[in-house]
């Protein structure tokens, strides 16, 4: 109990004595200017502009591996970083640069698709970036023709022969 009273008394003395100083008198004008410059810089973001955000491979045979390069440019005011690229399924693999891309510079993102699925397929690649939006999405699509012998048999109804 005595320790609790002593701790409360010490904290009270400290709290009241620390409020005597005027905080405004302690502000260093040089630090304020540095903080203002830093805050102005923090409003600058990279921006990623793709030549295309959708690519159609057209008709491909099932199991045929295809790939496409998405070209982009950093049209923002800060270096662009692609932190991650994730596809909507394991059949699509994105490859991207881990290096920062300076404002005005260009880059490429390779997307590989293994030709799985049947008929019309569409896959997305989501990029995690340091842009203001934070994510960007690309899409690939293809019409995948089934391999011979792997075609689905037509459904027979009682009236069909």
Coordinates of C-alpha atoms in Angstrom, one line a residue, residues 3 12 22-24 45-47 49 51 76-78 81 91 93 101-102 108 114 117 135 155 161:
X3 CA 4.5 1.7 -2.4
X12 CA 1.8 13.5 -9.7
X22 CA 5.8 25.9 -23.0
X23 CA 6.2 23.3 -25.7
X24 CA 6.1 26.0 -28.4
X45 CA 3.1 8.3 -55.6
X46 CA 4.2 6.2 -58.5
X47 CA 1.5 5.4 -61.1
X49 CA 0.2 2.7 -66.8
X51 CA -0.1 -0.6 -72.7
X76 CA 4.0 8.8 -61.4
X77 CA 6.3 11.0 -59.3
X78 CA 8.0 8.3 -57.1
X81 CA 7.8 -1.1 -56.6
X91 CA -2.0 -22.6 -64.1
X93 CA 2.5 -17.8 -63.4
X101 CA 11.3 1.5 -61.5
X102 CA 12.1 5.2 -61.6
X108 CA 7.7 -5.6 -68.2
X114 CA -0.2 -23.6 -69.2
X117 CA -9.2 -25.8 -68.8
X135 CA -3.3 -3.0 -56.4
X155 CA -25.9 -35.9 -73.4
X161 CA -31.1 -41.9 -81.1

